[in-house]
Coordinates of C-alpha atoms in Angstrom, one line a residue:
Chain A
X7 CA 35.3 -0.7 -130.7
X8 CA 36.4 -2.9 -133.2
X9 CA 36.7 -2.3 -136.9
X10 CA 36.5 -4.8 -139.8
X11 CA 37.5 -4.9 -143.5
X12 CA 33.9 -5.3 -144.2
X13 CA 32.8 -1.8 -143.6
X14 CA 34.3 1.8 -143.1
X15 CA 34.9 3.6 -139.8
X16 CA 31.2 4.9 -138.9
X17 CA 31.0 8.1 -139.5
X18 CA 28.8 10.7 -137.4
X19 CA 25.5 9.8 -139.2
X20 CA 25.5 6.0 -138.9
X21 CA 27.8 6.2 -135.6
X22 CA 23.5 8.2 -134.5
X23 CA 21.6 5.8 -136.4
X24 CA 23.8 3.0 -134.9
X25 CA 23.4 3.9 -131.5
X26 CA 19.4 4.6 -132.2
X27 CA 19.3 0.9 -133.0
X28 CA 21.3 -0.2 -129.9
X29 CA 18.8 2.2 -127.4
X30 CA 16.2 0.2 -129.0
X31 CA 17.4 -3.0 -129.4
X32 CA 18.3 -2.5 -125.2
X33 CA 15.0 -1.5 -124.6
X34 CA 13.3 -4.7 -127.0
X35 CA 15.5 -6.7 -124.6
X36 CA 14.9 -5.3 -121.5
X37 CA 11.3 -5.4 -122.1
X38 CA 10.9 -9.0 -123.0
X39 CA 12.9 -9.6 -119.8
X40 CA 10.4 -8.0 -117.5
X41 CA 7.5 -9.3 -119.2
X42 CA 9.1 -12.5 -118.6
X43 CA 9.3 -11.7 -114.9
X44 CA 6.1 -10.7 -114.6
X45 CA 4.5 -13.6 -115.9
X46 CA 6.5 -15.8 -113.8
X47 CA 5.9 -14.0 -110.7
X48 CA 1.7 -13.2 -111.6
X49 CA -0.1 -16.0 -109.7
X50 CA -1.9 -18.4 -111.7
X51 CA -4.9 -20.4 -111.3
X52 CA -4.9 -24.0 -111.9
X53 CA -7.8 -26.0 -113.3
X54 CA -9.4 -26.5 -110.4
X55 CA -9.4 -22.8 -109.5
X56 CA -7.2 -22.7 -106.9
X57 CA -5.1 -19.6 -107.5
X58 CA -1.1 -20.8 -107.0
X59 CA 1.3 -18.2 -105.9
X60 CA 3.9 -16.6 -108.8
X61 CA 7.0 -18.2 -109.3
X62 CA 8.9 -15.5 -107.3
X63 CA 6.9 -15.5 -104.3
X64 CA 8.6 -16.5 -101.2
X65 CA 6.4 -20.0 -100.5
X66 CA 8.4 -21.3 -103.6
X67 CA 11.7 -19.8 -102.7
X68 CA 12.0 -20.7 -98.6
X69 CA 13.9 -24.0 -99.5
X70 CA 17.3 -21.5 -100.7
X71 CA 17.7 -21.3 -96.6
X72 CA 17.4 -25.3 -96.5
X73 CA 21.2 -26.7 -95.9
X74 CA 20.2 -29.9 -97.5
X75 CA 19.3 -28.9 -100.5
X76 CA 22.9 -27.0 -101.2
X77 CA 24.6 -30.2 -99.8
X78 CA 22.8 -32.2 -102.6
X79 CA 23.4 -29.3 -105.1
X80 CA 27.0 -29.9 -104.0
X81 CA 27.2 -33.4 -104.1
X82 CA 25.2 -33.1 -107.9
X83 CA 28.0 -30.9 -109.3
X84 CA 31.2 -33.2 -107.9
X85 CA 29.3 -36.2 -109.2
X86 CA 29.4 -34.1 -112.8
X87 CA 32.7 -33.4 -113.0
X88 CA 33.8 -36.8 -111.7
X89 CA 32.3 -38.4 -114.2
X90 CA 33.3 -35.6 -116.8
X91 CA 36.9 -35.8 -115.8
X92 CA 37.0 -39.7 -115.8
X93 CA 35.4 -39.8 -119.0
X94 CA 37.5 -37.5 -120.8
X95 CA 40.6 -39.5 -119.4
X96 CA 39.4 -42.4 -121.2
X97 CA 37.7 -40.2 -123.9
X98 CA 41.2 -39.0 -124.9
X99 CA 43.2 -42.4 -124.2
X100 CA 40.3 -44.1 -126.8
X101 CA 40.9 -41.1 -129.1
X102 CA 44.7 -41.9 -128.9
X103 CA 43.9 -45.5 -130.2
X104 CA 41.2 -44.7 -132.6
X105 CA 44.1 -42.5 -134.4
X106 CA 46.5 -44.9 -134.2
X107 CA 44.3 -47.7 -135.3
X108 CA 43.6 -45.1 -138.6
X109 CA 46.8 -44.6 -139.6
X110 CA 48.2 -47.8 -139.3
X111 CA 50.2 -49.6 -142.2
X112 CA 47.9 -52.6 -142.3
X113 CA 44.2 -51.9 -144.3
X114 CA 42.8 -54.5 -142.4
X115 CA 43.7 -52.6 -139.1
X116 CA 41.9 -49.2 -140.5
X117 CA 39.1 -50.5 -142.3
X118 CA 38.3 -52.5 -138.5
X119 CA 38.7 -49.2 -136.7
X120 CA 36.9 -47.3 -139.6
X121 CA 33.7 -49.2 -139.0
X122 CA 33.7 -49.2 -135.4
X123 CA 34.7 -45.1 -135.6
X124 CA 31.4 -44.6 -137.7
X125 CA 29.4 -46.4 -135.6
X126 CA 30.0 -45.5 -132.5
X127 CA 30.5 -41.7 -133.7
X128 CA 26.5 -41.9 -135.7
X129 CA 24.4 -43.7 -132.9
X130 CA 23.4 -41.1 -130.0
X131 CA 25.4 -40.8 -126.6
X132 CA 21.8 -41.5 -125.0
X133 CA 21.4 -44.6 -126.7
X134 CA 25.3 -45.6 -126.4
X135 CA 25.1 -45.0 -122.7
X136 CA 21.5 -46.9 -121.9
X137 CA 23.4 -49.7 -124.1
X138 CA 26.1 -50.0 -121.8
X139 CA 23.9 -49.6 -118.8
X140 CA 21.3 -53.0 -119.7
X141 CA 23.9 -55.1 -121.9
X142 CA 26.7 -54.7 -119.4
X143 CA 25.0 -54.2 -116.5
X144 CA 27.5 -51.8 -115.4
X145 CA 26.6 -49.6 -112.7
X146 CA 25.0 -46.0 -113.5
X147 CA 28.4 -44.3 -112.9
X148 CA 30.4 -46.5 -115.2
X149 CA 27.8 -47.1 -118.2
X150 CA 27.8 -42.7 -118.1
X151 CA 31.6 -42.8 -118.4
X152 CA 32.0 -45.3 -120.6
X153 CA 28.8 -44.5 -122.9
X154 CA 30.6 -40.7 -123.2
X155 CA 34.5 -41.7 -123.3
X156 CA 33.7 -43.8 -126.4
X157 CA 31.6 -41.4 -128.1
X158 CA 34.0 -38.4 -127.5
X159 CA 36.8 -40.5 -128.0
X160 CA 35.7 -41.6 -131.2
X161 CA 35.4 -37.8 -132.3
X162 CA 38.9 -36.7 -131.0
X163 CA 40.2 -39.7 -132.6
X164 CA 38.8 -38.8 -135.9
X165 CA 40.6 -35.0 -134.9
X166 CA 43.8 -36.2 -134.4
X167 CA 42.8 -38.5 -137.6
X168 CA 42.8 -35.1 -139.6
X169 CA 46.0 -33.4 -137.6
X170 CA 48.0 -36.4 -138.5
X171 CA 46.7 -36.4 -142.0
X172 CA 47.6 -32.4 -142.3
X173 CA 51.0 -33.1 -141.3
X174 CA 53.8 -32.1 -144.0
X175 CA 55.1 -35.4 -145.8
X176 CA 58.6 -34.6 -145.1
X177 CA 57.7 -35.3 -141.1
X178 CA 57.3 -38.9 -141.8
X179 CA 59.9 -39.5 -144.2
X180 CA 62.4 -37.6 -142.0
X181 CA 61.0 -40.2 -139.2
X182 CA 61.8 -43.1 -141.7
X183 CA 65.1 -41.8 -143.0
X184 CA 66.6 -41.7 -139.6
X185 CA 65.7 -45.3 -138.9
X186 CA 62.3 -45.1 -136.9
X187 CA 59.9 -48.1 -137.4
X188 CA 56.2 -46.9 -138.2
X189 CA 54.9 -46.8 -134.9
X190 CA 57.6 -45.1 -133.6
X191 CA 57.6 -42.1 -136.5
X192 CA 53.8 -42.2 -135.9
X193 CA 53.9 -42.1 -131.8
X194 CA 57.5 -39.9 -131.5
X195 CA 57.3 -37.5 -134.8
X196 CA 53.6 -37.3 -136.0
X197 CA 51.4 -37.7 -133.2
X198 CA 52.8 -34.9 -130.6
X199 CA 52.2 -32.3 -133.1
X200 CA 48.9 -33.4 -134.4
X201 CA 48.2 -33.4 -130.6
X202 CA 49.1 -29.5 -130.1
X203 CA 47.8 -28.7 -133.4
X204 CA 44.1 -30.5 -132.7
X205 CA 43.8 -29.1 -129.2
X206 CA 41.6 -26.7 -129.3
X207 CA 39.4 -28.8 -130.9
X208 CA 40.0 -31.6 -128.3
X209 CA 39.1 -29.2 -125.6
X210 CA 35.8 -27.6 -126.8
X211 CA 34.8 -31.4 -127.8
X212 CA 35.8 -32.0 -123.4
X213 CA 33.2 -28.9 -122.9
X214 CA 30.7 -30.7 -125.1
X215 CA 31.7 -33.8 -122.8
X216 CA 31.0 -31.9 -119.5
X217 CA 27.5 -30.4 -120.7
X218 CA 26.5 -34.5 -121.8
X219 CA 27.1 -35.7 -118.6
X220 CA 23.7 -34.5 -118.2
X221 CA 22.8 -37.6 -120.3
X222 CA 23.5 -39.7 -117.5
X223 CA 20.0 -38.4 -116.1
X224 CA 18.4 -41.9 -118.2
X225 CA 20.2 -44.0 -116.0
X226 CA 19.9 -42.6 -112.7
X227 CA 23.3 -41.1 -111.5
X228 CA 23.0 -38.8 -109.1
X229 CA 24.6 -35.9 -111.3
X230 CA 23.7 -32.1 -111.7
X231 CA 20.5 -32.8 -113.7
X232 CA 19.0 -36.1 -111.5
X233 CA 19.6 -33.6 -108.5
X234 CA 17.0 -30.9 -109.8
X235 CA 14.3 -34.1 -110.2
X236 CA 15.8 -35.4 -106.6
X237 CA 15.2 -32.9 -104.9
X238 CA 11.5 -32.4 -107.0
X239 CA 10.6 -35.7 -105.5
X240 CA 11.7 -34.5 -101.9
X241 CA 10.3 -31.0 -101.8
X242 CA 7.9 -31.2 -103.7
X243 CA 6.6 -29.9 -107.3
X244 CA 5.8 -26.5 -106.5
X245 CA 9.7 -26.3 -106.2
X246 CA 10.8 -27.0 -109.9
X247 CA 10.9 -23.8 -110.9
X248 CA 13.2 -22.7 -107.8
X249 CA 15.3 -25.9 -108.5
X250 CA 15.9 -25.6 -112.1
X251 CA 17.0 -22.1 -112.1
X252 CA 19.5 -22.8 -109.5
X253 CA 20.4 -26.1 -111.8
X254 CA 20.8 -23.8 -115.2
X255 CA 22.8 -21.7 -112.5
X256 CA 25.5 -24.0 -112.0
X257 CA 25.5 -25.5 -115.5
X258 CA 26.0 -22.1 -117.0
X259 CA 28.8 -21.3 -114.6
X260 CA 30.8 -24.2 -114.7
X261 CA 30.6 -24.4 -118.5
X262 CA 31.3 -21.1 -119.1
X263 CA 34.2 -21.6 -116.7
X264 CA 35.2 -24.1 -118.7
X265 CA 34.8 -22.8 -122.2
X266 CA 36.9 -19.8 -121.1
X267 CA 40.0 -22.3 -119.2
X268 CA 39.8 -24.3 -122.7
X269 CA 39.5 -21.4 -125.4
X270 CA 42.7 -19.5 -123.2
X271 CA 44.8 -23.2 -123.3
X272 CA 43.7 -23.1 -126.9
X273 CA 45.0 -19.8 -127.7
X274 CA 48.3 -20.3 -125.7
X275 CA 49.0 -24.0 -127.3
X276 CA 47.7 -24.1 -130.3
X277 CA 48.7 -23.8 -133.8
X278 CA 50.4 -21.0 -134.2
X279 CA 49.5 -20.9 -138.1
X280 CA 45.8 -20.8 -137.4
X281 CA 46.1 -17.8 -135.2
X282 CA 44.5 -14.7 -137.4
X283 CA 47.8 -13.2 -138.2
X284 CA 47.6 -10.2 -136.2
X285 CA 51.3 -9.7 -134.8
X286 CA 52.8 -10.9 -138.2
X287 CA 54.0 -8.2 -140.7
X288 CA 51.8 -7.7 -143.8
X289 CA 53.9 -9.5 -146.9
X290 CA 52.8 -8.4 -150.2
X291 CA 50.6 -11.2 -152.2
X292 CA 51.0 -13.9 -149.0
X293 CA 47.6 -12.7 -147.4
X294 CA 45.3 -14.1 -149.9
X295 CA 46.2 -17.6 -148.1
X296 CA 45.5 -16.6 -144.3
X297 CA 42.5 -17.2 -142.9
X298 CA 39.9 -13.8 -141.9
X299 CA 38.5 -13.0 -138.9
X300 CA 35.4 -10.8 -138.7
X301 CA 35.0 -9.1 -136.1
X302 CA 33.9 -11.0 -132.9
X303 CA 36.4 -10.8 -130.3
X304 CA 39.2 -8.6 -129.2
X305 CA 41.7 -10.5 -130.2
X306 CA 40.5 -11.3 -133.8
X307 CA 41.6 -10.1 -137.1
X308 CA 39.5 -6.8 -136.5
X309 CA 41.7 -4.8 -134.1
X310 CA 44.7 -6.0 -136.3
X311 CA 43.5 -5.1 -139.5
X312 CA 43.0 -1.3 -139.3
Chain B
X16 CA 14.3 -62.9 -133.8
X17 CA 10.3 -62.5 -133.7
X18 CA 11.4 -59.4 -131.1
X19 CA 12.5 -57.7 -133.9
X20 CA 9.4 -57.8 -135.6
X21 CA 7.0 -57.4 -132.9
X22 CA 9.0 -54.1 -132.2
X23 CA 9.1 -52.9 -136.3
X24 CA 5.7 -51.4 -136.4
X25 CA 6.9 -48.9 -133.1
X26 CA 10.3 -48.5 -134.4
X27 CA 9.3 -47.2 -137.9
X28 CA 7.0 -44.6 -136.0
X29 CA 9.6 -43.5 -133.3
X30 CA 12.3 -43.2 -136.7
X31 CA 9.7 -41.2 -138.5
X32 CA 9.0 -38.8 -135.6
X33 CA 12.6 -38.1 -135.2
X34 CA 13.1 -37.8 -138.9
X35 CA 10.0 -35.0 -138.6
X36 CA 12.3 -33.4 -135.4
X37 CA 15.4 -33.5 -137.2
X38 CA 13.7 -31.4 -140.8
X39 CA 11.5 -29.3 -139.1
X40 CA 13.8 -28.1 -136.3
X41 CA 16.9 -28.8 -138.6
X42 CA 15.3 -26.3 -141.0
X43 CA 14.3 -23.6 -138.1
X44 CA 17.9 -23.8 -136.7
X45 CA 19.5 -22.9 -140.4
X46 CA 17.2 -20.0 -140.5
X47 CA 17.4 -19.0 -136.7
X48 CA 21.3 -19.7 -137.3
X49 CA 21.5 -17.6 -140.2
X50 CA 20.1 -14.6 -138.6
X51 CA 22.3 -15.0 -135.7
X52 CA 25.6 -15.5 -137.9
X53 CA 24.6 -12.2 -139.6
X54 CA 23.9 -10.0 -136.5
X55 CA 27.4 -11.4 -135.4
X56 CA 29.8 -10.1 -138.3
X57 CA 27.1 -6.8 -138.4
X58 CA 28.3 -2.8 -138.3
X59 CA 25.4 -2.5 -135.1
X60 CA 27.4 -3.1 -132.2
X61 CA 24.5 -4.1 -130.1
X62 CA 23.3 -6.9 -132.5
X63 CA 26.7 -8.3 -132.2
X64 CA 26.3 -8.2 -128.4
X65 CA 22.8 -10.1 -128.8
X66 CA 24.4 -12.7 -130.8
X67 CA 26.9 -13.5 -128.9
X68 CA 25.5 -13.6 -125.4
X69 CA 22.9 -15.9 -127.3
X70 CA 25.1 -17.8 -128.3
X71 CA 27.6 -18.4 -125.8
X72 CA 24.4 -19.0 -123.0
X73 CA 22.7 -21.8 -125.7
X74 CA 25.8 -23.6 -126.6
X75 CA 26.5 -23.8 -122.5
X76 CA 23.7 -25.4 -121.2
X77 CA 23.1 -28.9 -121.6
X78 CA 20.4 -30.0 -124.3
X79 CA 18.6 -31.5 -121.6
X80 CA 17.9 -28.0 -119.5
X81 CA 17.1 -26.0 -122.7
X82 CA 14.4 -29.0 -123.3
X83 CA 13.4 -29.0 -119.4
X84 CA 13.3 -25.2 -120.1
X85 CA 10.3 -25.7 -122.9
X86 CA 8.3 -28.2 -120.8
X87 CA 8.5 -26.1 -118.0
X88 CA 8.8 -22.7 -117.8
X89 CA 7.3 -22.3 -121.8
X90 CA 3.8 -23.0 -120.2
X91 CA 3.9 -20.7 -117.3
X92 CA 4.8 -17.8 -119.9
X93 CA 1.7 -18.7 -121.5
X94 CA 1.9 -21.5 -124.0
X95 CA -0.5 -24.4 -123.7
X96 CA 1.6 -26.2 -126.4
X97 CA 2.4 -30.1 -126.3
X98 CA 5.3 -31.8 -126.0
X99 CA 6.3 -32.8 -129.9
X100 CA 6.1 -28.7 -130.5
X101 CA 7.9 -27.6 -127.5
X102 CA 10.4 -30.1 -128.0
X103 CA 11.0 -29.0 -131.6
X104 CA 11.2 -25.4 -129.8
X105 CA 13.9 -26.6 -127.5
X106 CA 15.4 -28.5 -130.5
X107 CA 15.7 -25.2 -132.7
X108 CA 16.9 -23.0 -130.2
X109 CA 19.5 -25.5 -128.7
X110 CA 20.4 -26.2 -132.7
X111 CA 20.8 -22.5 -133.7
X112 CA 24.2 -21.3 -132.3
X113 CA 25.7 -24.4 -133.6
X114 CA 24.5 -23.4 -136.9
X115 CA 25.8 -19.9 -136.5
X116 CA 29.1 -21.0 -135.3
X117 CA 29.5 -23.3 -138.6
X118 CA 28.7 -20.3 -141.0
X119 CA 30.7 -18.0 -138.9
X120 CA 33.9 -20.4 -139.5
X121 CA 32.4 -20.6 -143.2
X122 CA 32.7 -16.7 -143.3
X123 CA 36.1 -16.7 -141.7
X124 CA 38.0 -19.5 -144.2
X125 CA 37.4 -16.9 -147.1
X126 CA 40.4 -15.4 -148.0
X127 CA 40.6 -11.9 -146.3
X128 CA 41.6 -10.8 -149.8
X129 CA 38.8 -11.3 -151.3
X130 CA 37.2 -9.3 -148.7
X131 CA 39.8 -6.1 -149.3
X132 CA 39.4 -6.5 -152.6
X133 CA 35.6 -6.1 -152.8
X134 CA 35.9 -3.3 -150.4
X135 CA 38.9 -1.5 -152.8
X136 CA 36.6 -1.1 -155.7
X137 CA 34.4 0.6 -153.7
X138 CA 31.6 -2.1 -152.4
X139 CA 29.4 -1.7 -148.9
X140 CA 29.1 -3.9 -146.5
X141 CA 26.2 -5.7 -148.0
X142 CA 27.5 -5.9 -151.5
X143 CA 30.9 -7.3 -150.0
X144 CA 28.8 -9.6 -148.0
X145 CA 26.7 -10.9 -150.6
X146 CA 28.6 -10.5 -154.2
X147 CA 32.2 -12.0 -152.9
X148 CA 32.5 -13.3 -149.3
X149 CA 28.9 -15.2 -149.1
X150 CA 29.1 -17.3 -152.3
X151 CA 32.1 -18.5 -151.7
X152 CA 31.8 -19.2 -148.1
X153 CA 28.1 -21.1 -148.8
X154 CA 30.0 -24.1 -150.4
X155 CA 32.6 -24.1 -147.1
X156 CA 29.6 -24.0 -144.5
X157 CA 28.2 -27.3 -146.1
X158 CA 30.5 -29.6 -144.7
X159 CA 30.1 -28.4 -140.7
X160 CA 26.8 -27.5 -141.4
X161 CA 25.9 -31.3 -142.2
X162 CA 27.8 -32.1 -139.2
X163 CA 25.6 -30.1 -136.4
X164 CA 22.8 -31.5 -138.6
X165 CA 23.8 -34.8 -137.7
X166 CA 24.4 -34.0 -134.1
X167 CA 20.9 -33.2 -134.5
X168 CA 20.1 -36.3 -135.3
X169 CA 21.5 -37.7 -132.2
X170 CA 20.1 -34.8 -130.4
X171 CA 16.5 -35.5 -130.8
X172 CA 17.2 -38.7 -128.7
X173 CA 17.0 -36.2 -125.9
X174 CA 13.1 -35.1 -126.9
X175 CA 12.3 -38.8 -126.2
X176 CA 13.0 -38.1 -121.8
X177 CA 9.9 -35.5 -122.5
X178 CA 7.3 -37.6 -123.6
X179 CA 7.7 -37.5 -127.8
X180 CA 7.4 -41.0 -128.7
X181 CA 10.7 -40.7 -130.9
X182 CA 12.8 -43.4 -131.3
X183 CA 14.8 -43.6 -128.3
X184 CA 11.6 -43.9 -126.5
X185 CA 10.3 -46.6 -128.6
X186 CA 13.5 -48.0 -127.7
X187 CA 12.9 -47.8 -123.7
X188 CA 9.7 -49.6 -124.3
X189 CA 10.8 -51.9 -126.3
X190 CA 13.8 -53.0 -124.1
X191 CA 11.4 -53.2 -121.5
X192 CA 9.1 -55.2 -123.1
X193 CA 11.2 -57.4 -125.1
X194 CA 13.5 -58.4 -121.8
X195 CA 15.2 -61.4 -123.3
X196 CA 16.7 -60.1 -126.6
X197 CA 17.4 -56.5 -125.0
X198 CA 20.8 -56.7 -127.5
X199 CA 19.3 -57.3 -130.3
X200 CA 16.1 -54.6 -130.1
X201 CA 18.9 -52.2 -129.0
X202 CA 21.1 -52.6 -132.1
X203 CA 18.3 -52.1 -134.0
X204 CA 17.6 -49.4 -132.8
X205 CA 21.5 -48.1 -133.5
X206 CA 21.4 -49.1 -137.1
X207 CA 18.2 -47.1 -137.7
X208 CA 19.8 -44.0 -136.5
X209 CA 23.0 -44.6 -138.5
X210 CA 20.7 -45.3 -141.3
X211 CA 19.9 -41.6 -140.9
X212 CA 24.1 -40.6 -140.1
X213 CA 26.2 -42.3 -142.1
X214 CA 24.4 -41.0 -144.9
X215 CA 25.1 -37.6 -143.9
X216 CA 28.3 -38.2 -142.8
X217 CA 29.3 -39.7 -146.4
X218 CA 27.7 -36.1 -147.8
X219 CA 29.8 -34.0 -146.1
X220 CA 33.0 -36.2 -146.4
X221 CA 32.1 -36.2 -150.5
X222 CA 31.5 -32.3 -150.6
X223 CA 34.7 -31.3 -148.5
X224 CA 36.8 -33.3 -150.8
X225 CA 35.8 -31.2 -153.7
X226 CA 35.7 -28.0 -152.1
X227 CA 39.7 -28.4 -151.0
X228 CA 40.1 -29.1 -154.9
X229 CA 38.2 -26.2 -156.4
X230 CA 40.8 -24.1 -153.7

């Protein structure tokens, strides 16, 4: 049970009206949800009057015993994360020299990159992706990474843009002072710590990454989402509803997976400044400057503050 | 050359439907978002449960599920909606937790003095809410607020696989049609949704350079 600054301890009164709301809230919930089952699994009729079975009724469901289908399920989600990994590679080697390009000591080298950064970063991935797909005639696989490794590399360059920028001065000037040429304070001083500092931003942008290469559906890779319309075409329509749940299955799991792996590296690598202060000692007058955390999480502000 | 105008008269209908998804689903989001950000930071423990599994589930599925999820599943629950609605459905909902997300980072770059301080003098949650942290995190939200709102943007490219004649889908056609300047129609295309962007984008960077002076 967490506490916050914004409100007292609940006393018993509102600790009873509190948990009236939850028992009802639950029970909203709950109810929606098996409405919604019901529905789905109430057989329809179609225009024609023929009455079609529910959407939990076995005729719909046989195809879960199918080997086939989980090979191609299986095949769907390694062709996702091999493009996701691939692109995010490249993603974060492009970001590397978008940042580079910004921060270089010639303007005619940063207002070049500018340009390109804002219009690669304001056109969609969709349309970025069927460009490279019909101008370059590369193959669905590569117009998919390459269509996302710019885009997302064009956003974690702008990231390590602003890490670079937040930077103390003195880091450059102690880089110059001791000899270092630009490119060398930029690539042995300022970038590694922009780096740290900006990855958890670089990571949930490699979750965003992983959920777009379902993008690559317009030009026909075989990844997670083409699978569910595959496999429509093969079984037949009366499977779509069986198909996309087990789709929004995997999606959900390996995102989730992946927002968890990338939020914990996040936690254990990143700034240590932006952390919500909890195991630092209160100083007198110095909180006004730290950030707050309401209460959301364990590990927030809230369980520190009371 | 004359592709370019043979394909104006669909473009500027494909970049006014997505102008209409981007308002009226941007605007549902905000207020969707806003709800959500508030049940997160509530005193009711199971509103903050609701907001976040909603969140967390939303902001992991891929834009083109959530949408599948509207043309699909929407009409067996009962709706005999078309395509341009359910898509703005999808839009909103997919849009929301994004919006939450930016308001919630709004709420947590106010000073946590401010906070203690409005509580100190005696305040409730809803007067510390909406006397001290609120106004001063609105002008801090508008910076990653315009930000998902540009990801909108791009987002409604996605509507244009279901059936709304936005402008990506004009752009399919057109490509298809149009078969010996496919560069050129395509560019097009990717200025008129920077038209829309960079706009923004210029916005946000304007307003987040005053707000770090006012601080």
């Amino acid at each position: 049970m967490s506490l916050s600054v914004l409100y007292d301890a609940p006393g018993p009164r509102t600790k009873r009206w509190s948990l009236i709301a939850s028992t009802v809230g639950v029970i909203l919930i709950v109810a929606f949800f098996v409405w919604m089952y019901l529905t789905l699994a109430a057989p329809r009729v179609n225009a024609n009057g023929a009455e079609l079975p529910g959407m939990f009724d076995p005729s719909r469901w046989d195809i879960v015993a199918n080997g086939d289908l989980w090979l191609s399920f299986g095949l769907g989600t390694l062709a996702t994360l091999q493009m996701a990994a691939a692109a995010a590679i490249l993603a974060i080697a492009i970001g590397i020299l978008f940042s580079f390009g910004r921060s270089s000591q010639f303007a005619w080298v940063r207002a070049i990159t500018g340009v390109v950064l804002e219009f690669v970063r304001g056109i969609p991935v969709l349309l970025m992706i069927f460009f490279v797909f019909l101008v370059f005639t590369a193959g669905s696989y590569w117009s998919g990474v390459i269509g996302l490794a710019l885009y997302n590399g064009a956003i974690i360059g702008e990231a390590l843009r602003a890490g670079v920028k937040s930077l103390p001065r003195g880091q450059r000037e102690a880089g110059f002072s001791i000899g270092l040429s630009p490119v060398r304070t930029w690539a042995l001083i300022e970038f590694p710590q922009a780096f740290r500092q900006m990855l958890p931003i670089i990571l949930a942008q490699l979750v965003v990454l992983l959920k777009d290469t379902s993008l690559a559906f317009i030009v026909s890779y075989p990844e997670l989402s083409r699978t569910i319309s595959n496999n429509r075409n093969f079984f037949g329509s009366r499977y779509m509803f069986t198909l996309f749940v087990i789709g929004l299955a995997i999606y959900l799991v390996l995102n989730l997976t992946m927002s968890w792996i990338a939020r914990f590296a996040a936690r254990r690598s990143g700034p240590r400044f932006g952390r919500a202060l909890p195991n630092t000692p209160k100083q007198p007058g110095a909180d006004g400057t730290r950030a707050i955390t309401l209460p959301t999480r364990k590990d927030g502000l809230a369980d520190a503050l009371h | 050359m004359d592709a370019l105008i043979d394909v104006t008269p669909a473009y500027l209908a494909g970049f006014l439907m997505t102008l209409q998804l981007l308002v009226i689903s941007g605007a549902a989001a905000f207020v969707v978002g806003v709800l959500v950000a508030t049940m997160r930071i509530s005193p009711v423990p199971s509103l903050r449960v609701f907001a976040t599994v909603y969140t967390e589930i939303l902001r992991n599925v891929p834009l083109l599920l959530v949408l599948m999820f509207c043309a699909l599943v929407l009409p067996i629950l009962g709706s005999d909606l078309d395509y341009y609605p359910l898509a703005l459905i999808g839009l909103t909902a997919y849009t929301s937790p994004f919006v939450a997300e930016a308001i919630r980072s709004g709420f947590n770059g106010v000073p946590v003095g401010q906070a203690e301080a409005a509580r100190s003098i005696g305040m409730g949650f809803t007067q510390t809410v909406t006397l001290v942290v609120l106004p001063q995190a609105a002008r801090m939200v508008v910076p990653p607020l315009i930000n998902v709102f540009i990801a909108l943007t791009k987002n409604t490219s996605v509507a244009g696989i279901f059936f709304v004649n936005e402008l990506f889908k004009q752009t399919d056609a057109a490509t298809r049609d149009n078969p010996g300047s496919v560069i050129l129609v395509l560019i097009y295309a990717a200025v008129l949704y920077l038209v829309i962007t960079v706009p923004l984008g210029l916005i946000a960077g304007a307003i987040e350079k005053r707000v770090v002076v006012a601080r």
